[in-house]
XYZ file of C-alpha atoms in Angstrom:
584
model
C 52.230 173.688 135.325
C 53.951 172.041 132.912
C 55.522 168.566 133.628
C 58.743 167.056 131.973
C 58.676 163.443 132.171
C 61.991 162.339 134.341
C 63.969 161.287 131.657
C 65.703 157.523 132.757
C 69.543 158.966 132.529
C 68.837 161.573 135.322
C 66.963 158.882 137.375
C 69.663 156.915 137.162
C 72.325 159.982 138.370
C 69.693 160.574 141.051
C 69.478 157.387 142.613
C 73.095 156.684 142.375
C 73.844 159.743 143.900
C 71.473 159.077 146.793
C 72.961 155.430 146.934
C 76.416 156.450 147.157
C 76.723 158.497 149.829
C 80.300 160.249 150.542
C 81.580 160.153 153.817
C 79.991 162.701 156.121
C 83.339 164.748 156.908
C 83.937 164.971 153.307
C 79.784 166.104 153.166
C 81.278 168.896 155.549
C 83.960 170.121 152.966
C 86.715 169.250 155.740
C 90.062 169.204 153.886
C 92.570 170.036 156.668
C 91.890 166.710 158.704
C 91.746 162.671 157.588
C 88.115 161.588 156.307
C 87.011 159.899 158.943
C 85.834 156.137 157.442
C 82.520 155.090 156.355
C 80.084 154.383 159.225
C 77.107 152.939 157.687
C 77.254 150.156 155.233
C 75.955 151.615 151.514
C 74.856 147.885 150.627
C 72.204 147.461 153.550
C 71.572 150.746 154.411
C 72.389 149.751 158.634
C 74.225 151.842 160.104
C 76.555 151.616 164.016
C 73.959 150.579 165.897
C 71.730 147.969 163.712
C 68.349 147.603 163.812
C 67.398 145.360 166.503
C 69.522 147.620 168.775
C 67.795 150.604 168.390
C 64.531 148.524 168.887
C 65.901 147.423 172.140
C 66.876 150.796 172.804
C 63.253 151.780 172.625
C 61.655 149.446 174.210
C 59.364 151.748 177.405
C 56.209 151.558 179.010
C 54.315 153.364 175.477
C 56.145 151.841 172.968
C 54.200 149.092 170.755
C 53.957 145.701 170.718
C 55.487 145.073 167.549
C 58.386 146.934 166.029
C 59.402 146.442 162.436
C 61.699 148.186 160.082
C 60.075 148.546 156.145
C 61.639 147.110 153.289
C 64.889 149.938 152.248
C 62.739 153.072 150.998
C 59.370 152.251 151.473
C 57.285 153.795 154.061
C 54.016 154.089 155.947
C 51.799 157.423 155.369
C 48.493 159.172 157.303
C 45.460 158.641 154.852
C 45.123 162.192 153.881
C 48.115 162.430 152.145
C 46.646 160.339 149.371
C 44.362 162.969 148.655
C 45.421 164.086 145.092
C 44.148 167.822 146.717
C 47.114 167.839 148.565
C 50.311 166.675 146.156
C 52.671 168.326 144.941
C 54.986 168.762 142.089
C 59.140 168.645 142.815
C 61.704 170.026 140.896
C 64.699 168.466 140.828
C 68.152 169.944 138.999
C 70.930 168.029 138.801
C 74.404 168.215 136.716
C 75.018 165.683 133.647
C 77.929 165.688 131.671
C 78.332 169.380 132.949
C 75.213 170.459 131.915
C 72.515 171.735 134.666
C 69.287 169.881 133.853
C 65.707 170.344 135.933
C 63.164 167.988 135.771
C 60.270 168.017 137.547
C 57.995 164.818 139.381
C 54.834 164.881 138.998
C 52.662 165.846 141.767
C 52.563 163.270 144.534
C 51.918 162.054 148.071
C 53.553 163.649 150.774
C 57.020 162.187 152.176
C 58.146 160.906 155.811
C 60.443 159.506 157.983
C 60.649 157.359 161.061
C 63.013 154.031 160.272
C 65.985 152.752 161.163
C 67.690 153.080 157.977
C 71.162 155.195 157.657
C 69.182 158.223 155.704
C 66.960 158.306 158.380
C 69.190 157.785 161.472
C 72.695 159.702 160.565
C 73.194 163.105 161.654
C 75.829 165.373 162.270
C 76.519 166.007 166.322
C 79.031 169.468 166.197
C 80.510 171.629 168.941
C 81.249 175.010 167.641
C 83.865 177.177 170.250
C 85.744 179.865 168.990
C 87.431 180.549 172.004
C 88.751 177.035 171.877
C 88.006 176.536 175.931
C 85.569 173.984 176.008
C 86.214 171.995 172.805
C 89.403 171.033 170.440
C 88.615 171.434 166.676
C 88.769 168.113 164.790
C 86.780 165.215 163.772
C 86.251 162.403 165.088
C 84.727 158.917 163.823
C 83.506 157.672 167.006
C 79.903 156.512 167.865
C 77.808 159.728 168.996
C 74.067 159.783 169.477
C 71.947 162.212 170.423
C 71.435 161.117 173.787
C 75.128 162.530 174.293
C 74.372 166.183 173.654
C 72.405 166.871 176.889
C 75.140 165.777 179.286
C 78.313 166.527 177.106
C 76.549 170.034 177.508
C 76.229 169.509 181.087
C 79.702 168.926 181.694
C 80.761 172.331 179.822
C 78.467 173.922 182.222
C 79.725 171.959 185.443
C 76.864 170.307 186.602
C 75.662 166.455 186.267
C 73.561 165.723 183.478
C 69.480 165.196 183.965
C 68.606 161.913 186.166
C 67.560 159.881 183.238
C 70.182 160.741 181.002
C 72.119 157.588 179.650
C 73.721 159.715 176.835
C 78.059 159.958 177.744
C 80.188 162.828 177.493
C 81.811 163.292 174.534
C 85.079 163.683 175.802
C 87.366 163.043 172.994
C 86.121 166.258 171.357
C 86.355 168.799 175.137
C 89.221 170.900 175.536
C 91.109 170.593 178.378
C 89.329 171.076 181.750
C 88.125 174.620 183.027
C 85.925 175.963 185.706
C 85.633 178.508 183.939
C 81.442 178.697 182.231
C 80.355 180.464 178.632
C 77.758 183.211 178.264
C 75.741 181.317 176.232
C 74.779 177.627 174.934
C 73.534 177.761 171.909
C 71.975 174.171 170.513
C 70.370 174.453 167.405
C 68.585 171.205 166.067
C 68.260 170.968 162.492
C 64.940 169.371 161.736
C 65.171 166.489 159.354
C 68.659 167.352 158.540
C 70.206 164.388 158.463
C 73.370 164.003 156.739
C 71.050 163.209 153.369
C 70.710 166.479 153.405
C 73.958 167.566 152.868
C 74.675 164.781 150.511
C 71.490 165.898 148.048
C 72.861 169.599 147.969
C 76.665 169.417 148.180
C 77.170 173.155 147.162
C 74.915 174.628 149.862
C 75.065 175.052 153.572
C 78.357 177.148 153.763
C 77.860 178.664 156.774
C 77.066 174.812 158.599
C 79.740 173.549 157.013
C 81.972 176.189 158.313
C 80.930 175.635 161.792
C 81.833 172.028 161.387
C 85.286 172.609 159.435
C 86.090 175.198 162.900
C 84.610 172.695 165.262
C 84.309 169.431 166.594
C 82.948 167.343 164.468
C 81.237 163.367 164.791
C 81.177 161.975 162.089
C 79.555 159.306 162.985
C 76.590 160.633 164.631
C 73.449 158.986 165.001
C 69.624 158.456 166.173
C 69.343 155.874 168.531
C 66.009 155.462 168.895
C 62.622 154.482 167.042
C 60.146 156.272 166.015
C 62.592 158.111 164.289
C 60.829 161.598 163.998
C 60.493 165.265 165.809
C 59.127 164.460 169.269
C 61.538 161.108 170.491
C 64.530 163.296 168.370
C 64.528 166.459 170.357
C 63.487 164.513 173.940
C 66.538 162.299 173.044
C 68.605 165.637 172.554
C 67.121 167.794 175.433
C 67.027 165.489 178.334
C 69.652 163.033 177.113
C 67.403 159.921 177.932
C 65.800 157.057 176.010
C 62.064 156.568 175.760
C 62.233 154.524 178.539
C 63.432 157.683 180.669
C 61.932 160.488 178.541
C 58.467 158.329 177.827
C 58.523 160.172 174.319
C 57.882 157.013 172.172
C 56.868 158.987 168.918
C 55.095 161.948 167.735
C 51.645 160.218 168.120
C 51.395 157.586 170.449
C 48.794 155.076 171.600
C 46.814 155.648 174.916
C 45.157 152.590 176.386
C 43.127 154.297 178.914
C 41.820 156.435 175.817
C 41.705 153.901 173.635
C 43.179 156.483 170.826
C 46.111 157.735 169.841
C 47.390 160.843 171.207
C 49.632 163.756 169.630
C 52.239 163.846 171.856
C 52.039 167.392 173.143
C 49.175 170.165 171.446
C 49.771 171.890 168.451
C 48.113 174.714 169.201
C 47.182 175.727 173.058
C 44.328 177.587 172.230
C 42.706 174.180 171.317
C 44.391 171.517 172.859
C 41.794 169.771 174.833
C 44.928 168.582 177.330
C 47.008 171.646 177.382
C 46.722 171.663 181.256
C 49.573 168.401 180.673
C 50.978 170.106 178.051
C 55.097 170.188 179.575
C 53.981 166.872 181.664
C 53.989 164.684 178.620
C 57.901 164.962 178.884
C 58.831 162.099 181.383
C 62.430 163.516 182.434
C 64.276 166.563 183.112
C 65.977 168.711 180.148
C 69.357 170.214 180.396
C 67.504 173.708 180.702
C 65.565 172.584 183.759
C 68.571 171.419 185.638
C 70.632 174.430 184.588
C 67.825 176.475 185.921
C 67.593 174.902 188.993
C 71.208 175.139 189.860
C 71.689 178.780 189.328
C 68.434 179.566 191.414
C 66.656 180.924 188.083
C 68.940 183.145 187.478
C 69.671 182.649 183.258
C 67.635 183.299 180.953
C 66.253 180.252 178.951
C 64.842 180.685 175.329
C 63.201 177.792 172.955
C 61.994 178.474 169.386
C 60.330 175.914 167.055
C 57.037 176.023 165.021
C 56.736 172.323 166.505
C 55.716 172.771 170.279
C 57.062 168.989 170.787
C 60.748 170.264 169.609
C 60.362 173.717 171.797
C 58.986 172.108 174.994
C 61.675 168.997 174.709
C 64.367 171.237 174.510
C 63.774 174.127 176.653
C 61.706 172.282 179.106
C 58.978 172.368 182.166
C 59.335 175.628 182.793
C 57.428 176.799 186.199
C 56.226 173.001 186.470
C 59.725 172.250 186.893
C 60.127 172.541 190.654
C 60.462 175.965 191.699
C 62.078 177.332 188.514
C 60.787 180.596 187.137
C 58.614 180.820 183.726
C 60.824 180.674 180.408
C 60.089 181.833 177.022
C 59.059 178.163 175.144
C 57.717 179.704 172.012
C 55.760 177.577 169.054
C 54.174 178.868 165.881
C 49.692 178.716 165.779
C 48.493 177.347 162.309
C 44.806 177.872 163.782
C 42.175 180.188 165.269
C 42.833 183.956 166.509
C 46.471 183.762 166.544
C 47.371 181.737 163.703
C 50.450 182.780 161.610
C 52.196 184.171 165.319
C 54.333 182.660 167.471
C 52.822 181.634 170.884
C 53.574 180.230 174.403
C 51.333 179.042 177.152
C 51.187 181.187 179.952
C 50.614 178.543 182.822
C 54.174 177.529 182.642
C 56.183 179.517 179.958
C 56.191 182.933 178.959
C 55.983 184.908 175.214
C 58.582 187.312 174.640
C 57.055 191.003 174.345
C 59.067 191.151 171.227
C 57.293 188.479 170.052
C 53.939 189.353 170.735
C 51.442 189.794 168.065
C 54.154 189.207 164.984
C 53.190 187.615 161.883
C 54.964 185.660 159.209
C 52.625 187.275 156.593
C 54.431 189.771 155.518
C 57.239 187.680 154.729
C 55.166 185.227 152.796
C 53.813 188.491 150.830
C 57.561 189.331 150.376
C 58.230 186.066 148.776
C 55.584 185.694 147.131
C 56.515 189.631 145.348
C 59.991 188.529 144.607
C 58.682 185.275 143.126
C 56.070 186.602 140.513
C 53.139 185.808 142.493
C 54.225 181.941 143.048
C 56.123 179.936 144.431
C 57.495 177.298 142.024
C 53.475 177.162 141.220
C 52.400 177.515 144.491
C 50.307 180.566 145.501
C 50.577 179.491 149.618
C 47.482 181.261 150.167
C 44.116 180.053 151.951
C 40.328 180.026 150.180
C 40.253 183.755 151.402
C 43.341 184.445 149.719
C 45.530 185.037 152.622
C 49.051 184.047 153.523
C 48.147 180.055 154.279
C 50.242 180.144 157.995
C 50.743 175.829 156.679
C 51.692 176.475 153.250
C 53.982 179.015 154.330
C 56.027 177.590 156.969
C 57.662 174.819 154.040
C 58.945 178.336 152.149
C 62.483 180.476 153.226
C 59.694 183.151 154.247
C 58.834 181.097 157.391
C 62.997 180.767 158.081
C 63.046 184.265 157.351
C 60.688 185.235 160.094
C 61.902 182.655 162.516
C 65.643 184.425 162.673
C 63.743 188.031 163.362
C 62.214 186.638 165.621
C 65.163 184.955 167.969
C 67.439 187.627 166.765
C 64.607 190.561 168.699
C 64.272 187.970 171.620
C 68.315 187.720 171.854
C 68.338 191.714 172.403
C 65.254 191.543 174.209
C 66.242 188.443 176.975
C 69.820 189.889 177.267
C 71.098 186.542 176.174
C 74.689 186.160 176.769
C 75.397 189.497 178.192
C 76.425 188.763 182.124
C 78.091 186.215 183.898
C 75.637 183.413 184.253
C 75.264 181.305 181.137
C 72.186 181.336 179.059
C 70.430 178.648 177.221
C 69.790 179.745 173.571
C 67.393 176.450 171.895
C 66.871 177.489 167.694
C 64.920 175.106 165.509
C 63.879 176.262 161.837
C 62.318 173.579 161.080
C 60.642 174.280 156.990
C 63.768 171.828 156.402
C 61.257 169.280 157.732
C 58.117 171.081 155.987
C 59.482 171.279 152.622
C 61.194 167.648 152.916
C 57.737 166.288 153.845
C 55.974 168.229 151.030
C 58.644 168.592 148.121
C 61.338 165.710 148.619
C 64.736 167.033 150.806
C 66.493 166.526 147.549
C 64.284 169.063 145.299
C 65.293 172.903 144.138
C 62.446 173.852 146.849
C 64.196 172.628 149.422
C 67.578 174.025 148.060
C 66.027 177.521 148.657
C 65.043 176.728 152.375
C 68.224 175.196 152.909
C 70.225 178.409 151.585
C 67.561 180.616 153.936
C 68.939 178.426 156.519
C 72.269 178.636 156.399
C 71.902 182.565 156.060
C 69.498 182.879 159.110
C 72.427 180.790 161.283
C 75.049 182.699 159.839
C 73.404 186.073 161.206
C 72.342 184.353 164.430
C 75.252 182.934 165.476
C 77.190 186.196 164.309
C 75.060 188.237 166.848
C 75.544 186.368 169.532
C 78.943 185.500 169.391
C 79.894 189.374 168.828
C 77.638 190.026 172.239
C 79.641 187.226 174.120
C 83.272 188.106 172.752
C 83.026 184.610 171.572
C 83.058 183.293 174.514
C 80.318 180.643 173.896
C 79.429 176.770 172.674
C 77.234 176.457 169.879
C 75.922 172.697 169.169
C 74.552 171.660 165.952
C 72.894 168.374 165.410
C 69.557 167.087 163.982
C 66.468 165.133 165.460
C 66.459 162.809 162.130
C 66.713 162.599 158.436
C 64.690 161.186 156.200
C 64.213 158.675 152.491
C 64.898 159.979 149.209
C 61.411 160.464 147.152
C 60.272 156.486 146.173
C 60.016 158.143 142.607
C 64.009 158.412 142.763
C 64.780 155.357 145.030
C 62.180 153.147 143.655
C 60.697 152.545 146.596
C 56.920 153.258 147.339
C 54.407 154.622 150.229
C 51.890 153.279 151.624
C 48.649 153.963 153.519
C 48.888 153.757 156.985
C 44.667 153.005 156.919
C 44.909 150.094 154.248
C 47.404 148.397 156.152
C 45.321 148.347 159.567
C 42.423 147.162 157.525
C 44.339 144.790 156.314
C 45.545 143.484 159.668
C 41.922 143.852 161.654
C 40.766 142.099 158.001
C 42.504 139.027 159.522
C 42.643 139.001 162.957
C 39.745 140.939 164.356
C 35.451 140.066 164.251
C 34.178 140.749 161.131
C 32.095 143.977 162.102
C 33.835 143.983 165.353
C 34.411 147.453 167.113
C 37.048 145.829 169.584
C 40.348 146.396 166.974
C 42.865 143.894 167.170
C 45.831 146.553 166.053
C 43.964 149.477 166.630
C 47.393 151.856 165.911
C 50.378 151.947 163.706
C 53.143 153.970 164.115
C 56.113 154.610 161.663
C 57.943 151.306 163.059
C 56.040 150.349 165.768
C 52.422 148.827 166.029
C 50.126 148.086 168.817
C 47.895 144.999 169.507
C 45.063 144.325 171.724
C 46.482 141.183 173.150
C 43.725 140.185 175.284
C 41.475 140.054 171.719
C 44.335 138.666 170.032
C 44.500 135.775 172.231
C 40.463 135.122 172.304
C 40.518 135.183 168.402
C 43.085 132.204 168.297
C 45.775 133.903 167.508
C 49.366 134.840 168.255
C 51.716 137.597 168.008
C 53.667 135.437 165.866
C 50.682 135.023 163.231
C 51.029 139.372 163.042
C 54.578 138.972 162.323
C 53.921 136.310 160.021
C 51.527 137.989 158.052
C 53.498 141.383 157.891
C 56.796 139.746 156.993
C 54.710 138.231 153.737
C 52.637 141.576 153.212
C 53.043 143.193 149.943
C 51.927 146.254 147.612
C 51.564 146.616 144.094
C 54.207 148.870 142.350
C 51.662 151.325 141.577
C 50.579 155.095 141.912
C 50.205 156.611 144.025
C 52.707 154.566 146.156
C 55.248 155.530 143.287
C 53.630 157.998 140.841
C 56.463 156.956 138.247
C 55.844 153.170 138.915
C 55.445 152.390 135.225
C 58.919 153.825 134.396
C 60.519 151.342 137.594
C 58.537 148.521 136.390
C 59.905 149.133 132.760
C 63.507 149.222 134.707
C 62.621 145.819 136.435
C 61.006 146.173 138.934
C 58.430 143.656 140.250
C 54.490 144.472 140.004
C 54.597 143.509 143.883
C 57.232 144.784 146.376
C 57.524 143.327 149.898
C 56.704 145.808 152.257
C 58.588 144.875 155.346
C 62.475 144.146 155.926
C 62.460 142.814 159.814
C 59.489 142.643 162.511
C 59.941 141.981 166.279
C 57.963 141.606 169.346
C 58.638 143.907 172.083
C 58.933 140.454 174.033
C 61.849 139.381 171.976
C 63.885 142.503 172.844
């Protein structure tokens, strides 16, 4: 493939345009109502809640000892994504002087998330009712965070939220009181799209932001808690609790009595060496437990996400829960026998028959056909030269399949069609797989976005023709994420170098017994006892990460020569603000 070098004028667009962010209900395309004002502040990057808030916020019995927030754009990343095997080339079109221009980055390191930076933490919260029963259309500017979704949903369906839900009721935005219940609650979470999103592609998403013009909007809506990725986001959203309550910390958390970290649930059940805790991991109930509890099993519950830790956090414990019946908790396999499918484990949950056995490779074969054989470059087959089930899920193929998929298990679970209310939970989550791979703000993106919208658009159509329209859909997002450090400037870093670093200092030279023996996106975890017995303190960490630096360099930046030529420094400070869990 051939590679234009980024020419300086359309960095410069592309940075500004990621720096200046419009206000989110302008993002929306609202026009009928006042903008709600600004809610972060474009300067620092902080948002509502700063910070040292949402540290304290996340303060539970798994969080880490030390929680610090990286200088603004720079971030932490696994090893492996530093092997130049698996980069990858963005494209990137943008509009100068009224002329369309693509350019493309050269092939680098994978992207992430996880800090409590406004790109990161804003999201849109949205209540979609076209009956107008249950909630006003409008916007509205006050604070919202996730944690609200779970019992503002609650209260539409008359029952008290889950026991360890903090989260309020967004009253402001509910319509004046009814007994009266919908057919169906549909919450769709929109992985890693955070308002950035919108920003980065202001022509797409019409369908979204026509659901948000016709609904009730926040504006200011936020994550509230650190690590700021898939598993906390959707516990946050499904059982309306903090980590403290939900003891969902992060997406890979450290277990003492392991002395390893551990992915917080299994990726794939057919090798998960704890699947028999799969649903336990999740510390409180969801909305969809409670609900089924109440109504004696009686709706039907359905949860679709090719993450299990999004599926399981919204649509729940299923037959662990008490006495409630199995529910269809569905997650995609990348591995073994079943890989490309969708999947469920059968101790607790159960797999739609309409479900069974279905493959996304077709649809990647589709794609690929209407592409030429690639996509931009990218064959997204394996060494055997079939559909790669991980390549493919970043593509609109994989969104493509997904809305078959819940649109056969709609029809087949009889959602919405009696008098008890279902749960409906919808994730699509390549939005995440291409931002990680491509950048959220590249043309690859653009096309999952657009598959997307569509695949909502025909969703939400169904179902609100089978309920008359007499149902709630919520829209929201578990968490955004940075612009590429070779727009922003800012760089990556290897989450292996900087442990080595650490131990370097403060553990035995040839030691096994690690002194920080994990680090998370913005938290890290100590082995006080060895801490303390080396002569040190949890002051000296924080001391030495508040000094740590990087070189401006690839691969942290694969265009660092071009930011150096623009000014900046051969050394970056890595780290903006570290805490002890103590001080919170």
């Amino acid at each position: 493939m051939h590679l234009k070098r980024i020419a300086p004028r359309a960095i410069t667009l592309l940075c500004g345009l990621l720096l200046t962010l419009p206000a989110a209900a302008k993002d929306a395309g609202l026009t009928a109502t006042k903008a709600a004002p600004r809610t972060h502040k474009l300067e620092t990057g902080l948002t509502t809640l700063t910070p040292r808030e949402i540290f304290k916020r996340s303060v539970s019995d798994s969080s880490g000892d030390i929680f610090f927030l990286t200088e603004r754009y720079n971030f932490l990343l696994e090893p492996t994504s530093f092997d130049p095997k698996v980069f990858h080339a963005s494209h990137i079109t943008s509009r100068i002087n009224n002329k369309v221009e693509t350019t493309v980055i050269p092939a680098h390191p994978d992207m992430t998330h996880g800090y409590a930076w406004d790109y990161d933490l804003r999201v849109p919260i949205a209540f979609y009712d076209p009956s107008g029963q249950w909630f006003r259309q409008g916007t509205f500017s006050q604070l919202a965070v996730q944690q609200d979704i779970a019992p503002t949903l609650a209260d539409v369906l008359g029952i008290a939220a889950p026991d360890r839900a903090e989260g309020r009721v967004l009253a402001e935005a509910r319509a004046k009181p009814t007994t009266k219940k919908p057919k169906l609650v549909v919450l769709v979470v929109q992985d890693q799209m955070g308002w950035q999103y919108y920003d980065a592609h202001p022509t797409r998403l019409p369908y979204l932001r026509s659901l948000f013009r016709r609904g009730a909007l926040f504006t200011n809506g936020q994550v509230a808690q650190v690590d700021v990725e898939t598993a906390p986001g959707h516990a946050a959203i499904g059982t309306g609790a903090y980590p403290r309550g939900h003891t969902i910390s992060a997406n890979y958390r450290w277990q003492t009595g392991l002395w390893a970290p551990h992915a917080v649930y299994a990726a794939n059940f057919s090798e998960a060496a704890h699947s028999d805790e799969f649903p336990l991991q999740l510390g409180a109930a969801t909305l969809a437990d409670v609900w089924l509890q109440s109504q004696n099993n009686a709706p039907e519950v359905f949860s679709l996400c090719a993450a299990a830790r999004a599926s399981v956090s919204l649509g729940g414990h299923g037959s662990m829960f008490g006495h409630n019946k199995k529910t269809a908790v569905v997650y995609f396999e990348e591995k073994g026998d079943k890989a490309g499918t969708f999947n469920s484990d059968p101790a607790y949950y159960r797999l739609p028959a309409s479900l069974d056995g279905k493959s996304v490779e077709p649809y990647g074969e589709r794609l690929l056909s209407a592409q030429g054989g690639k996509w931009f470059g990218n064959t997204l087959r394996d060494k055997n030269g079939k559909i790669s089930p991980s390549a493919v899920r970043a593509t609109p193929a994989m969104v493509e399949f997904e809305r078959d998929l819940v649109n056969a298990a709609v029809s087949e679970l009889k959602l919405g069609q009696d008098e008890v209310t279902d749960l409906l939970f919808i994730n699509f989550k390549s939005s995440d797989y291409c931002g990680h791979h491509y950048g959220y703000e590249s043309d690859e993106c653009a096309q999952v976005l657009d598959a997307i919208d569509q695949a909502l658009a025909d969703v939400i159509t169904k179902v609100e023709k089978i309920t008359a329209g007499e149902l709630v859909v919520a829209v929201t997002a578990d968490h955004g994420a940075p612009p590429l450090p070779e727009l922003s400037g800012g760089v990556r870093l290897d989450r292996a170098k900087l442990q080595a670093d650490l131990n370097a200092k403060f553990s035995e030279d040839g030691g096994r017994i690690q002194v920080v023996p994990f680090i998370g996106a913005s938290q890290l975890w100590l082995n006080r006892k060895e801490l303390k017995r080396r002569g040190f303190s949890i002051a000296d960490v924080k001391a030495f990460l508040q000094d740590y630096e990087v070189p401006m360099t690839a691969p942290w930046n694969m265009l660092a020569d071009q930011w150096r030529a623009k000014g900046k420094p051969a050394t970056v400070k890595f780290f903006r603000d570290v805490v002890s869990r103590d001080e919170l």
